[in-house]
DNA sequence: GTAATAGTGTCTATGAGACAATATCCG
DNA sequence: CGGATATTGTCTCATAGACACTATTAC
């Protein structure tokens, strides 16, 4: 590191949160409508500056979530997603933003807080297609978050986090289909999930009644990292010899 | 974000680098012996504070590498590894460190620079086993970097980056064995690598002469992301139903 | 020839994916 | 019963891993 008598330049440190949830079996991301410049009127990820020099980064993230969207999800597990610190990404000066990713089952409708003109869940496909005006480099951050979620679904038991405390295998399948954006075969999915030890465990004799035969209910199992992993069907383009 | 008239607290932003290389078919990491407090005499990752408010993060990383180890590897590809920002990790105050990972074939012996009592390649197994006194939370950062490298070897063509411009399949195998820390079957490895399209391509009719039959030489292919991936042999413990 | 390493062939077990068949609910 | 969904069975193909075997060099 560097000499003690030299003082490093001040950099503004911010946190940004990509909060993903499932609503009507579609992937949604929480966005805040900015009430102030810059980017007034555009949609942005919840987040903001560190409040004091000793504030923990994840503590700041939780605080912003409460302030901007009145979501008091203290138990929400935040995972480091990346750092976005290109000079010039924020017109106010040098801002380095630490992005976190969180995933949760049906969170409540958010309530806009200070500085926020609105707080809403937006369909991820709409956000990524470019319909919405996003502030800063937040579209890129959302892209990275979604891609991370897709990968995590393969190797971790994350999918159960999108469900309630108990769920059927078909529910779980719909999570995979929504996040991956592709249909899956229910029968193969059924056995695949069962073969992955510790992924899900039966939740008593209860059944969930739907249109047809009632389905067994399950709970998230003890395993956090899946073996064997759930593999995403291969994009046929990848099987060919293509560049990059 | 927050109101314009409020000024966020100053936080010291640092970069730290995990530079991995292979020396005598063993994984090594670059460490600097600290010449000043805190942690004087301990070994640390190369890195340091941002020099001015507009400095790009990767530019700062390259600068520190040059200053502390006289390694002028401008082309070295740096990948974001993580953020280490727990309050109290640095006795001088709140320091948030952005860690980068780089991987390269036989880099030159480093030369200690300012503030550094020494600069050396250390065997990763020795560093992780706890023989060495490491500064700050740098042992943890090295662990994360090594684990990232192991995973990247599975899904990307990173292994070729450890080799020179041309290499034999046996060379490539030694890279995998060194980073993963396990032996592999040369015959299965041979075909596995060949079946992964675009991973390696023949480099003319040249041969490498060793003790036995000369081996064909290859070059890194166009593919950066491997399909099918090279899979690490499964730790038998993972195949069982164990907790977490 | 032997030693040593490179490269090929082949067998087996396992898993993914396609899809037929059966089970269990509602009405 | 028929419609709908859940669950099981079975078949086929691809691949990982074990390992016998052949090839090509140096000595």
Short mmCIF file of C-alpha atoms (C1' of nucleotides) in Angstrom, two decimals:
data_model
loop_
_atom_site.label_atom_id
_atom_site.label_comp_id
_atom_site.label_asym_id
_atom_site.label_seq_id
_atom_site.Cartn_x
_atom_site.Cartn_y
_atom_site.Cartn_z
CA UNK A 1 0.00 0.00 0.00
CA UNK A 2 1.12 3.62 0.22
CA UNK A 3 2.79 6.01 2.66
CA UNK A 4 0.95 6.92 5.79
CA UNK A 5 1.43 10.64 5.41
CA UNK A 6 -0.29 10.79 2.06
CA UNK A 7 -4.06 11.01 1.95
CA UNK A 8 -5.88 9.13 -0.76
CA UNK A 9 -8.50 11.03 -2.75
CA UNK A 10 -12.09 10.93 -1.66
CA UNK A 11 -14.29 8.79 -3.80
CA UNK A 12 -18.03 8.58 -3.37
CA UNK A 13 -19.03 5.05 -2.61
CA UNK A 14 -22.51 3.84 -3.40
CA UNK A 15 -24.41 0.60 -3.23
CA UNK A 16 -26.96 -0.52 -5.81
CA UNK A 17 -29.34 -3.42 -5.45
CA UNK A 18 -30.74 -5.78 -7.99
CA UNK A 19 -33.76 -7.27 -6.26
CA UNK A 20 -35.37 -10.03 -8.25
CA UNK A 21 -38.68 -11.67 -7.56
CA UNK A 22 -41.31 -13.70 -9.33
CA UNK A 23 -44.75 -12.25 -9.94
CA UNK A 24 -47.29 -14.22 -11.93
CA UNK A 25 -44.48 -16.58 -12.87
CA UNK A 26 -42.46 -13.84 -14.50
CA UNK A 27 -39.16 -12.46 -13.37
CA UNK A 28 -39.39 -8.90 -12.04
CA UNK A 29 -36.85 -6.39 -10.82
CA UNK A 30 -37.43 -3.59 -8.34
CA UNK A 31 -36.90 -0.11 -9.77
CA UNK A 32 -37.23 3.36 -8.31
CA UNK A 33 -38.39 6.35 -10.30
CA UNK A 34 -35.91 9.13 -9.69
CA UNK A 35 -37.42 12.29 -8.25
CA UNK A 36 -34.30 14.41 -8.56
CA UNK A 37 -31.54 15.13 -11.02
CA UNK A 38 -29.57 13.62 -12.51
CA UNK A 39 -31.76 11.32 -14.53
CA UNK A 40 -34.92 12.74 -12.98
CA UNK A 41 -37.88 10.72 -14.18
CA UNK A 42 -35.77 7.77 -15.22
CA UNK A 43 -35.90 4.43 -13.45
CA UNK A 44 -33.02 3.32 -11.31
CA UNK A 45 -31.99 0.50 -9.07
CA UNK A 46 -32.58 1.13 -5.40
CA UNK A 47 -29.36 2.25 -3.80
CA UNK A 48 -27.40 5.26 -2.71
CA UNK A 49 -24.33 6.60 -1.04
CA UNK A 50 -22.74 5.24 2.07
CA UNK A 51 -24.10 7.28 4.94
CA UNK A 52 -21.07 7.40 7.18
CA UNK A 53 -17.55 6.16 6.90
CA UNK A 54 -18.01 3.16 9.13
CA UNK A 55 -21.23 1.89 7.65
CA UNK A 56 -21.10 -1.70 6.51
CA UNK A 57 -21.80 -2.12 2.82
CA UNK A 58 -24.63 -4.58 3.21
CA UNK A 59 -26.05 -2.48 6.03
CA UNK A 60 -26.16 0.46 3.66
CA UNK A 61 -27.91 -1.70 1.11
CA UNK A 62 -30.60 -2.71 3.56
CA UNK A 63 -31.02 0.88 4.70
CA UNK A 64 -31.55 2.12 1.16
CA UNK A 65 -34.07 -0.61 0.55
CA UNK A 66 -36.06 0.55 3.53
CA UNK A 67 -35.73 4.24 2.69
CA UNK A 68 -36.55 4.07 -0.97
CA UNK A 69 -39.05 1.28 -1.19
CA UNK A 70 -40.17 0.75 2.39
CA UNK A 71 -39.07 -2.83 2.06
CA UNK A 72 -37.87 -3.96 5.45
CA UNK A 73 -36.44 -7.28 4.45
CA UNK A 74 -33.66 -7.56 6.98
CA UNK A 75 -33.28 -11.25 6.34
CA UNK A 76 -32.90 -10.77 2.60
CA UNK A 77 -29.68 -12.41 1.57
CA UNK A 78 -27.50 -10.06 -0.46
CA UNK A 79 -24.82 -11.40 -2.73
CA UNK A 80 -22.02 -9.33 -4.17
CA UNK A 81 -22.64 -8.86 -7.87
CA UNK A 82 -19.96 -6.53 -9.14
CA UNK A 83 -18.35 -3.14 -9.07
CA UNK A 84 -19.30 -0.38 -11.45
CA UNK A 85 -16.79 2.40 -11.22
CA UNK A 86 -16.01 3.76 -14.66
CA UNK A 87 -15.11 7.44 -14.45
CA UNK A 88 -17.94 9.45 -15.93
CA UNK A 89 -20.73 7.02 -15.16
CA UNK A 90 -22.25 9.59 -12.78
CA UNK A 91 -22.35 13.28 -13.74
CA UNK A 92 -21.96 14.30 -10.10
CA UNK A 93 -18.40 13.09 -9.91
CA UNK A 94 -16.48 9.93 -9.26
CA UNK A 95 -18.91 7.41 -7.91
CA UNK A 96 -17.95 3.80 -7.46
CA UNK A 97 -20.93 1.57 -6.95
CA UNK A 98 -20.95 -1.84 -5.36
CA UNK A 99 -23.83 -3.86 -6.72
CA UNK A 100 -25.64 -6.54 -4.75
CA UNK A 101 -28.05 -9.17 -5.89
CA UNK A 102 -30.99 -10.47 -3.90
CA UNK A 103 -33.69 -12.90 -4.73
CA UNK A 104 -36.92 -13.44 -2.93
CA UNK A 105 -40.43 -14.84 -3.22
CA UNK A 106 -43.37 -12.50 -3.71
CA UNK A 107 -42.23 -9.38 -1.95
CA UNK A 108 -44.87 -6.77 -1.18
CA UNK A 109 -45.64 -3.91 -3.48
CA UNK A 110 -43.01 -1.30 -2.66
CA UNK A 111 -43.84 2.18 -1.41
CA UNK A 112 -41.87 5.09 -2.79
CA UNK A 113 -39.78 6.92 -0.20
CA UNK A 114 -37.72 10.08 -0.04
CA UNK A 115 -36.39 11.32 -3.37
CA UNK A 116 -38.35 8.65 -5.15
CA UNK A 117 -41.24 9.51 -7.41
CA UNK A 118 -42.24 5.89 -7.51
CA UNK A 119 -41.20 2.36 -6.70
CA UNK A 120 -42.38 -0.55 -8.79
CA UNK A 121 -41.72 -4.08 -9.88
CA UNK A 122 -40.90 -4.21 -13.56
CA UNK A 123 -40.85 -7.24 -15.82
CA UNK A 124 -37.23 -8.06 -16.53
CA UNK A 125 -37.87 -8.78 -20.20
CA UNK A 126 -39.33 -5.31 -20.63
CA UNK A 127 -36.44 -3.68 -18.80
CA UNK A 128 -33.83 -5.48 -20.86
CA UNK A 129 -35.58 -4.94 -24.19
CA UNK A 130 -34.98 -1.23 -23.78
CA UNK A 131 -38.55 0.02 -23.41
CA UNK A 132 -37.70 1.77 -20.17
CA UNK A 133 -35.38 4.70 -19.64
CA UNK A 134 -32.87 3.58 -17.03
CA UNK A 135 -30.50 5.85 -15.12
CA UNK A 136 -26.71 5.60 -15.18
CA UNK A 137 -25.43 2.18 -16.26
CA UNK A 138 -28.23 0.42 -14.45
CA UNK A 139 -29.47 -1.54 -17.44
CA UNK A 140 -26.09 -3.18 -17.61
CA UNK A 141 -26.21 -3.96 -13.91
CA UNK A 142 -29.62 -5.58 -14.30
CA UNK A 143 -28.31 -7.67 -17.19
CA UNK A 144 -25.42 -8.86 -15.05
CA UNK A 145 -27.76 -9.64 -12.17
CA UNK A 146 -30.12 -11.68 -14.30
CA UNK A 147 -27.30 -13.62 -15.86
CA UNK A 148 -25.92 -14.31 -12.40
CA UNK A 149 -29.30 -15.53 -11.22
CA UNK A 150 -29.55 -17.87 -14.21
CA UNK A 151 -26.18 -19.38 -13.43
CA UNK A 152 -26.91 -19.65 -9.72
CA UNK A 153 -30.05 -21.61 -10.47
CA UNK A 154 -27.87 -24.28 -11.98
CA UNK A 155 -25.47 -24.78 -9.12
CA UNK A 156 -27.30 -23.65 -6.03
CA UNK A 157 -30.61 -24.22 -4.37
CA UNK A 158 -31.52 -20.62 -5.07
CA UNK A 159 -34.72 -21.53 -6.90
CA UNK A 160 -36.36 -22.53 -3.65
CA UNK A 161 -35.81 -18.95 -2.46
CA UNK A 162 -38.28 -17.80 -5.10
CA UNK A 163 -40.95 -20.07 -3.68
CA UNK A 164 -42.83 -19.89 -0.46
CA UNK A 165 -42.04 -22.16 2.49
CA UNK A 166 -43.65 -25.13 0.76
CA UNK A 167 -44.11 -25.75 -2.93
CA UNK A 168 -44.76 -28.42 -5.50
CA UNK A 169 -42.26 -29.64 -8.02
CA UNK A 170 -44.32 -27.95 -10.72
CA UNK A 171 -43.95 -24.66 -8.84
CA UNK A 172 -40.22 -25.12 -8.78
CA UNK A 173 -40.24 -25.89 -12.46
CA UNK A 174 -42.03 -22.66 -13.18
CA UNK A 175 -39.28 -20.80 -11.35
CA UNK A 176 -36.66 -22.35 -13.58
CA UNK A 177 -38.72 -21.67 -16.67
CA UNK A 178 -39.28 -18.04 -15.71
CA UNK A 179 -35.69 -17.26 -14.88
CA UNK A 180 -34.14 -19.23 -17.71
CA UNK A 181 -36.83 -18.12 -20.10
CA UNK A 182 -37.35 -21.55 -21.65
CA UNK A 183 -39.82 -24.43 -21.24
CA UNK A 184 -38.78 -27.66 -19.55
CA UNK A 185 -40.17 -31.18 -19.67
CA UNK A 186 -42.15 -31.73 -16.45
CA UNK A 187 -41.40 -35.44 -16.27
CA UNK A 188 -37.66 -35.18 -16.67
CA UNK A 189 -37.59 -32.16 -14.41
CA UNK A 190 -39.47 -34.09 -11.78
CA UNK A 191 -36.90 -36.82 -11.53
CA UNK A 192 -33.92 -34.56 -11.98
CA UNK A 193 -34.91 -32.53 -8.97
CA UNK A 194 -35.50 -35.62 -6.89
CA UNK A 195 -32.14 -37.10 -7.81
CA UNK A 196 -30.32 -34.02 -6.58
CA UNK A 197 -29.85 -35.02 -2.99
CA UNK A 198 -30.81 -32.55 -0.32
CA UNK A 199 -32.28 -30.07 -2.77
CA UNK A 200 -35.88 -30.53 -1.69
CA UNK A 201 -37.42 -32.64 1.05
CA UNK A 202 -41.03 -33.76 1.45
CA UNK A 203 -43.17 -31.48 3.58
CA UNK A 204 -45.49 -33.93 5.22
CA UNK A 205 -48.51 -35.57 3.65
CA UNK A 206 -50.12 -32.30 2.55
CA UNK A 207 -51.13 -31.88 -1.05
CA UNK A 208 -51.72 -28.88 -3.17
CA UNK A 209 -54.99 -29.01 -5.04
CA UNK A 210 -55.10 -27.70 -8.56
CA UNK A 211 -57.10 -28.59 -11.63
CA UNK A 212 -55.83 -32.15 -11.78
CA UNK A 213 -54.24 -34.64 -9.45
CA UNK A 214 -53.04 -33.00 -6.24
CA UNK A 215 -49.29 -32.62 -6.01
CA UNK A 216 -46.98 -33.41 -3.14
CA UNK A 217 -45.57 -30.51 -1.21
CA UNK A 218 -41.89 -30.01 -0.58
CA UNK A 219 -39.64 -27.77 1.44
CA UNK A 220 -36.16 -26.50 0.67
CA UNK A 221 -33.60 -29.11 1.68
CA UNK A 222 -30.34 -28.70 3.56
CA UNK A 223 -28.12 -28.54 0.47
CA UNK A 224 -27.13 -25.09 -0.69
CA UNK A 225 -24.86 -26.22 -3.50
CA UNK A 226 -26.38 -28.73 -5.87
CA UNK A 227 -24.86 -31.98 -6.91
CA UNK A 228 -25.50 -33.00 -9.57
CA UNK A 229 -26.20 -29.50 -10.86
CA UNK A 230 -29.32 -28.54 -12.76
CA UNK A 231 -28.02 -27.88 -16.24
CA UNK A 232 -29.55 -25.40 -18.60
CA UNK A 233 -30.38 -26.94 -21.95
CA UNK A 234 -27.64 -26.08 -24.37
CA UNK A 235 -28.13 -23.32 -26.85
CA UNK A 236 -27.58 -25.25 -30.10
CA UNK A 237 -25.34 -22.39 -31.27
CA UNK A 238 -22.88 -23.31 -28.54
CA UNK A 239 -22.59 -26.86 -29.74
CA UNK A 240 -21.28 -25.66 -33.09
CA UNK A 241 -17.84 -24.23 -33.57
CA UNK A 242 -18.52 -20.52 -33.36
CA UNK A 243 -16.22 -17.68 -32.48
CA UNK A 244 -15.85 -16.21 -28.99
CA UNK B 1 -29.81 8.03 -4.57
CA UNK B 2 -29.65 10.91 -2.11
CA UNK B 3 -30.04 14.68 -2.02
CA UNK B 4 -27.59 16.79 -3.91
CA UNK B 5 -26.80 19.10 -1.01
CA UNK B 6 -25.57 16.34 1.23
CA UNK B 7 -22.01 15.17 0.89
CA UNK B 8 -21.30 11.48 1.31
CA UNK B 9 -18.49 10.48 3.66
CA UNK B 10 -15.01 9.95 2.30
CA UNK B 11 -14.00 6.35 2.05
CA UNK B 12 -10.55 5.19 1.07
CA UNK B 13 -10.71 3.07 -2.01
CA UNK B 14 -8.00 0.56 -2.74
CA UNK B 15 -7.29 -2.09 -5.32
CA UNK B 16 -5.68 -5.42 -4.56
CA UNK B 17 -4.40 -7.90 -7.11
CA UNK B 18 -4.25 -11.64 -7.05
CA UNK B 19 -1.69 -12.49 -9.72
CA UNK B 20 -1.41 -16.20 -10.36
CA UNK B 21 1.19 -17.94 -12.40
CA UNK B 22 2.69 -21.36 -12.84
CA UNK B 23 6.29 -22.01 -11.88
CA UNK B 24 7.70 -25.51 -12.10
CA UNK B 25 4.16 -26.75 -12.61
CA UNK B 26 2.99 -25.32 -9.33
CA UNK B 27 0.54 -22.51 -8.78
CA UNK B 28 2.16 -19.37 -7.39
CA UNK B 29 0.81 -16.04 -6.24
CA UNK B 30 2.65 -12.73 -6.22
CA UNK B 31 3.14 -11.24 -2.76
CA UNK B 32 4.85 -8.09 -1.51
CA UNK B 33 6.65 -7.89 1.79
CA UNK B 34 5.38 -4.81 3.55
CA UNK B 35 8.09 -2.30 4.47
CA UNK B 36 5.88 -0.05 6.57
CA UNK B 37 3.19 -0.29 9.19
CA UNK B 38 0.62 -1.61 9.53
CA UNK B 39 1.58 -5.23 9.12
CA UNK B 40 5.22 -4.35 8.56
CA UNK B 41 7.11 -7.48 7.61
CA UNK B 42 3.98 -9.38 6.66
CA UNK B 43 3.23 -10.41 3.10
CA UNK B 44 0.46 -8.70 1.19
CA UNK B 45 -1.11 -8.68 -2.21
CA UNK B 46 0.16 -5.99 -4.51
CA UNK B 47 -2.22 -3.07 -4.48
CA UNK B 48 -2.88 0.29 -2.96
CA UNK B 49 -5.03 3.34 -2.84
CA UNK B 50 -6.52 5.08 -5.78
CA UNK B 51 -4.15 7.89 -6.66
CA UNK B 52 -6.62 10.52 -7.76
CA UNK B 53 -10.36 10.75 -7.90
CA UNK B 54 -10.65 10.12 -11.62
CA UNK B 55 -8.29 7.19 -11.87
CA UNK B 56 -9.80 4.13 -13.48
CA UNK B 57 -9.79 1.11 -11.19
CA UNK B 58 -7.94 -1.19 -13.53
CA UNK B 59 -5.50 1.60 -14.34
CA UNK B 60 -4.76 1.88 -10.64
CA UNK B 61 -4.23 -1.86 -10.50
CA UNK B 62 -1.70 -1.78 -13.31
CA UNK B 63 0.06 1.19 -11.76
CA UNK B 64 0.45 -0.58 -8.43
CA UNK B 65 1.79 -3.63 -10.16
CA UNK B 66 4.46 -1.53 -11.81
CA UNK B 67 5.30 0.45 -8.66
CA UNK B 68 5.48 -2.42 -6.24
CA UNK B 69 6.82 -5.25 -8.32
CA UNK B 70 8.21 -3.58 -11.43
CA UNK B 71 5.94 -5.77 -13.46
CA UNK B 72 4.92 -3.85 -16.53
CA UNK B 73 2.32 -6.21 -17.85
CA UNK B 74 0.00 -3.72 -19.49
CA UNK B 75 -1.70 -6.43 -21.47
CA UNK B 76 -2.42 -8.52 -18.38
CA UNK B 77 -6.12 -9.18 -18.32
CA UNK B 78 -7.64 -8.26 -14.98
CA UNK B 79 -10.93 -9.73 -13.88
CA UNK B 80 -13.01 -8.41 -11.04
CA UNK B 81 -12.80 -10.80 -8.13
CA UNK B 82 -14.70 -9.21 -5.28
CA UNK B 83 -15.02 -6.39 -2.81
CA UNK B 84 -13.53 -6.53 0.66
CA UNK B 85 -14.88 -3.71 2.72
CA UNK B 86 -15.63 -4.88 6.24
CA UNK B 87 -15.19 -2.03 8.71
CA UNK B 88 -12.06 -2.68 10.73
CA UNK B 89 -10.19 -4.70 8.15
CA UNK B 90 -7.59 -1.95 7.97
CA UNK B 91 -6.38 -0.22 11.16
CA UNK B 92 -5.86 3.06 9.28
CA UNK B 93 -9.59 3.60 8.78
CA UNK B 94 -12.32 2.63 6.45
CA UNK B 95 -10.75 1.08 3.43
CA UNK B 96 -12.80 -0.65 0.79
CA UNK B 97 -10.73 -2.77 -1.50
CA UNK B 98 -11.64 -3.94 -4.96
CA UNK B 99 -9.84 -7.17 -5.74
CA UNK B 100 -8.80 -8.21 -9.22
CA UNK B 101 -7.60 -11.54 -10.50
CA UNK B 102 -5.05 -12.06 -13.23
CA UNK B 103 -3.48 -15.14 -14.63
CA UNK B 104 -0.41 -15.41 -16.75
CA UNK B 105 2.34 -17.76 -17.92
CA UNK B 106 5.82 -17.52 -16.42
CA UNK B 107 6.07 -13.90 -15.41
CA UNK B 108 9.54 -12.56 -14.58
CA UNK B 109 10.90 -12.47 -11.07
CA UNK B 110 9.43 -9.30 -9.55
CA UNK B 111 11.57 -6.47 -8.21
CA UNK B 112 10.54 -4.82 -4.97
CA UNK B 113 9.56 -1.17 -5.33
CA UNK B 114 8.75 1.70 -3.02
CA UNK B 115 7.47 0.72 0.42
CA UNK B 116 8.14 -2.90 -0.37
CA UNK B 117 10.79 -4.84 1.45
CA UNK B 118 10.47 -7.63 -1.05
CA UNK B 119 8.41 -9.02 -3.88
CA UNK B 120 8.23 -12.75 -4.48
CA UNK B 121 6.25 -15.57 -5.99
CA UNK B 122 4.91 -17.84 -3.30
CA UNK B 123 3.52 -21.32 -3.71
CA UNK B 124 -0.21 -21.11 -3.26
CA UNK B 125 -0.40 -24.26 -1.18
CA UNK B 126 2.09 -22.78 1.28
CA UNK B 127 0.20 -19.50 1.45
CA UNK B 128 -3.12 -21.16 2.08
CA UNK B 129 -1.82 -23.65 4.61
CA UNK B 130 -1.05 -20.75 6.92
CA UNK B 131 2.74 -20.91 7.02
CA UNK B 132 3.05 -17.30 5.95
CA UNK B 133 1.96 -14.22 7.85
CA UNK B 134 -0.38 -12.34 5.55
CA UNK B 135 -1.55 -8.76 6.02
CA UNK B 136 -5.18 -7.67 6.40
CA UNK B 137 -7.68 -10.17 5.04
CA UNK B 138 -5.39 -11.08 2.17
CA UNK B 139 -5.35 -14.79 2.85
CA UNK B 140 -9.06 -14.82 2.31
CA UNK B 141 -8.70 -12.89 -0.94
CA UNK B 142 -6.12 -15.37 -2.19
CA UNK B 143 -8.47 -18.22 -1.33
CA UNK B 144 -11.25 -16.59 -3.31
CA UNK B 145 -8.95 -15.95 -6.24
CA UNK B 146 -7.73 -19.53 -6.38
CA UNK B 147 -11.24 -20.88 -6.16
CA UNK B 148 -12.27 -18.54 -8.97
CA UNK B 149 -9.37 -19.72 -11.11
CA UNK B 150 -10.35 -23.34 -10.53
CA UNK B 151 -13.89 -22.66 -11.67
CA UNK B 152 -12.76 -20.62 -14.64
CA UNK B 153 -10.63 -23.49 -15.83
CA UNK B 154 -13.78 -25.52 -16.22
CA UNK B 155 -15.77 -23.12 -18.34
CA UNK B 156 -13.25 -20.95 -20.09
CA UNK B 157 -10.12 -21.36 -22.13
CA UNK B 158 -8.17 -19.74 -19.33
CA UNK B 159 -5.77 -22.66 -19.02
CA UNK B 160 -4.09 -21.73 -22.28
CA UNK B 161 -3.22 -18.37 -20.70
CA UNK B 162 -0.91 -20.23 -18.32
CA UNK B 163 0.99 -21.70 -21.24
CA UNK B 164 3.28 -20.10 -23.75
CA UNK B 165 2.19 -19.40 -27.32
CA UNK B 166 2.42 -23.08 -28.25
CA UNK B 167 2.11 -26.07 -25.99
CA UNK B 168 1.47 -29.78 -25.96
CA UNK B 169 -1.63 -31.41 -24.60
CA UNK B 170 0.46 -32.78 -21.77
CA UNK B 171 1.51 -29.21 -20.92
CA UNK B 172 -2.11 -28.19 -20.78
CA UNK B 173 -2.89 -31.15 -18.58
CA UNK B 174 -0.21 -30.11 -16.13
CA UNK B 175 -1.89 -26.72 -15.88
CA UNK B 176 -5.17 -28.33 -14.94
CA UNK B 177 -3.47 -30.63 -12.48
CA UNK B 178 -1.57 -27.78 -10.85
CA UNK B 179 -4.53 -25.48 -10.46
CA UNK B 180 -7.03 -28.13 -9.49
CA UNK B 181 -4.48 -29.90 -7.34
CA UNK B 182 -5.37 -33.38 -8.54
CA UNK B 183 -3.99 -35.88 -11.08
CA UNK B 184 -5.83 -36.55 -14.34
CA UNK B 185 -5.78 -39.46 -16.75
CA UNK B 186 -3.66 -38.35 -19.74
CA UNK B 187 -5.60 -40.45 -22.24
CA UNK B 188 -9.04 -39.24 -21.30
CA UNK B 189 -7.75 -35.71 -20.97
CA UNK B 190 -6.29 -35.92 -24.44
CA UNK B 191 -9.59 -36.69 -26.10
CA UNK B 192 -11.64 -34.45 -23.86
CA UNK B 193 -9.62 -31.44 -24.85
CA UNK B 194 -9.82 -32.33 -28.53
CA UNK B 195 -13.59 -32.75 -28.39
CA UNK B 196 -14.04 -29.25 -26.99
CA UNK B 197 -14.28 -27.38 -30.27
CA UNK B 198 -12.20 -24.29 -30.71
CA UNK B 199 -10.32 -24.77 -27.44
CA UNK B 200 -6.97 -25.60 -29.00
CA UNK B 201 -5.88 -25.72 -32.63
CA UNK B 202 -2.85 -27.46 -34.14
CA UNK B 203 0.21 -25.25 -34.47
CA UNK B 204 1.78 -26.59 -37.62
CA UNK B 205 3.79 -29.78 -37.95
CA UNK B 206 6.25 -28.92 -35.19
CA UNK B 207 6.81 -31.34 -32.37
CA UNK B 208 8.11 -31.00 -28.89
CA UNK B 209 10.83 -33.46 -28.07
CA UNK B 210 10.89 -34.93 -24.60
CA UNK B 211 12.00 -38.22 -23.20
CA UNK B 212 9.60 -40.25 -25.31
CA UNK B 213 7.60 -39.84 -28.46
CA UNK B 214 7.51 -36.19 -29.60
CA UNK B 215 4.20 -34.47 -29.02
CA UNK B 216 2.15 -32.32 -31.35
CA UNK B 217 2.11 -28.62 -30.63
CA UNK B 218 -1.08 -26.58 -30.28
CA UNK B 219 -2.10 -22.98 -29.96
CA UNK B 220 -5.03 -21.43 -28.11
CA UNK B 221 -8.15 -21.64 -30.25
CA UNK B 222 -10.79 -18.99 -30.92
CA UNK B 223 -13.22 -20.16 -28.24
CA UNK B 224 -13.13 -18.32 -24.95
CA UNK B 225 -16.02 -20.13 -23.34
CA UNK B 226 -15.81 -23.90 -23.48
CA UNK B 227 -18.48 -26.22 -24.67
CA UNK B 228 -18.62 -28.88 -23.50
CA UNK B 229 -16.95 -27.66 -20.31
CA UNK B 230 -13.99 -29.37 -18.69
CA UNK B 231 -15.46 -30.79 -15.52
CA UNK B 232 -13.54 -31.23 -12.34
CA UNK B 233 -13.74 -34.75 -10.98
CA UNK B 234 -16.31 -34.83 -8.27
CA UNK B 235 -15.25 -34.77 -4.68
CA UNK B 236 -16.85 -38.00 -3.43
CA UNK B 237 -18.12 -36.08 -0.42
CA UNK B 238 -20.34 -34.05 -2.72
CA UNK B 239 -21.98 -37.12 -4.11
CA UNK B 240 -23.23 -38.06 -0.67
CA UNK B 241 -26.01 -36.32 1.09
CA UNK B 242 -24.13 -33.95 3.33
CA UNK B 243 -25.17 -30.71 4.94
CA UNK B 244 -24.58 -27.30 3.37
"C1'" DG C 1 16.01 -54.50 -27.76
"C1'" DT C 2 14.15 -51.12 -23.26
"C1'" DA C 3 12.38 -46.87 -21.32
"C1'" DA C 4 9.42 -43.26 -21.88
"C1'" DT C 5 5.92 -40.54 -23.51
"C1'" DA C 6 2.12 -39.77 -27.25
"C1'" DG C 7 -1.92 -41.16 -29.05
"C1'" DT C 8 -6.02 -44.70 -30.16
"C1'" DG C 9 -9.63 -48.19 -29.17
"C1'" DT C 10 -12.97 -50.11 -26.42
"C1'" DC C 11 -15.86 -51.29 -22.67
"C1'" DT C 12 -19.08 -49.96 -18.95
"C1'" DA C 13 -21.83 -47.17 -16.05
"C1'" DT C 14 -24.41 -43.18 -15.66
"C1'" DG C 15 -27.27 -39.46 -16.96
"C1'" DA C 16 -30.13 -36.51 -20.13
"C1'" DG C 17 -33.90 -36.20 -22.99
"C1'" DA C 18 -37.93 -38.04 -25.57
"C1'" DC C 19 -42.11 -39.75 -24.72
"C1'" DA C 20 -45.64 -43.77 -23.45
"C1'" DA C 21 -48.21 -45.14 -19.74
"C1'" DT C 22 -50.45 -44.92 -15.35
"C1'" DA C 23 -52.41 -42.48 -11.12
"C1'" DT C 24 -55.45 -39.33 -8.81
"C1'" DC C 25 -57.90 -35.62 -8.32
"C1'" DC C 26 -62.45 -32.47 -10.01
"C1'" DG C 27 -66.61 -32.10 -12.19
"C1'" DC D 1 -67.16 -40.93 -17.39
"C1'" DG D 2 -63.56 -36.88 -19.42
"C1'" DG D 3 -60.31 -33.28 -18.52
"C1'" DA D 4 -56.37 -32.00 -16.23
"C1'" DT D 5 -52.29 -32.47 -13.78
"C1'" DA D 6 -48.96 -35.62 -11.18
"C1'" DT D 7 -45.94 -39.42 -11.13
"C1'" DT D 8 -43.63 -43.52 -12.98
"C1'" DG D 9 -41.46 -46.41 -16.65
"C1'" DT D 10 -38.78 -47.22 -20.52
"C1'" DC D 11 -35.99 -46.44 -24.42
"C1'" DT D 12 -32.04 -44.30 -26.80
"C1'" DC D 13 -28.15 -41.67 -27.18
"C1'" DA D 14 -24.08 -39.21 -25.49
"C1'" DT D 15 -20.46 -38.89 -22.38
"C1'" DA D 16 -17.05 -39.80 -18.41
"C1'" DG D 17 -13.85 -42.76 -16.71
"C1'" DA D 18 -11.11 -47.06 -16.58
"C1'" DC D 19 -7.72 -49.13 -18.87
"C1'" DA D 20 -5.59 -52.29 -22.83
"C1'" DC D 21 -3.19 -51.34 -26.61
"C1'" DT D 22 -0.35 -49.30 -30.44
"C1'" DA D 23 3.05 -45.58 -32.13
"C1'" DT D 24 7.27 -43.03 -32.14
"C1'" DT D 25 11.09 -41.22 -30.33
"C1'" DA D 26 16.06 -41.77 -27.57
"C1'" DC D 27 19.36 -44.80 -25.89
#
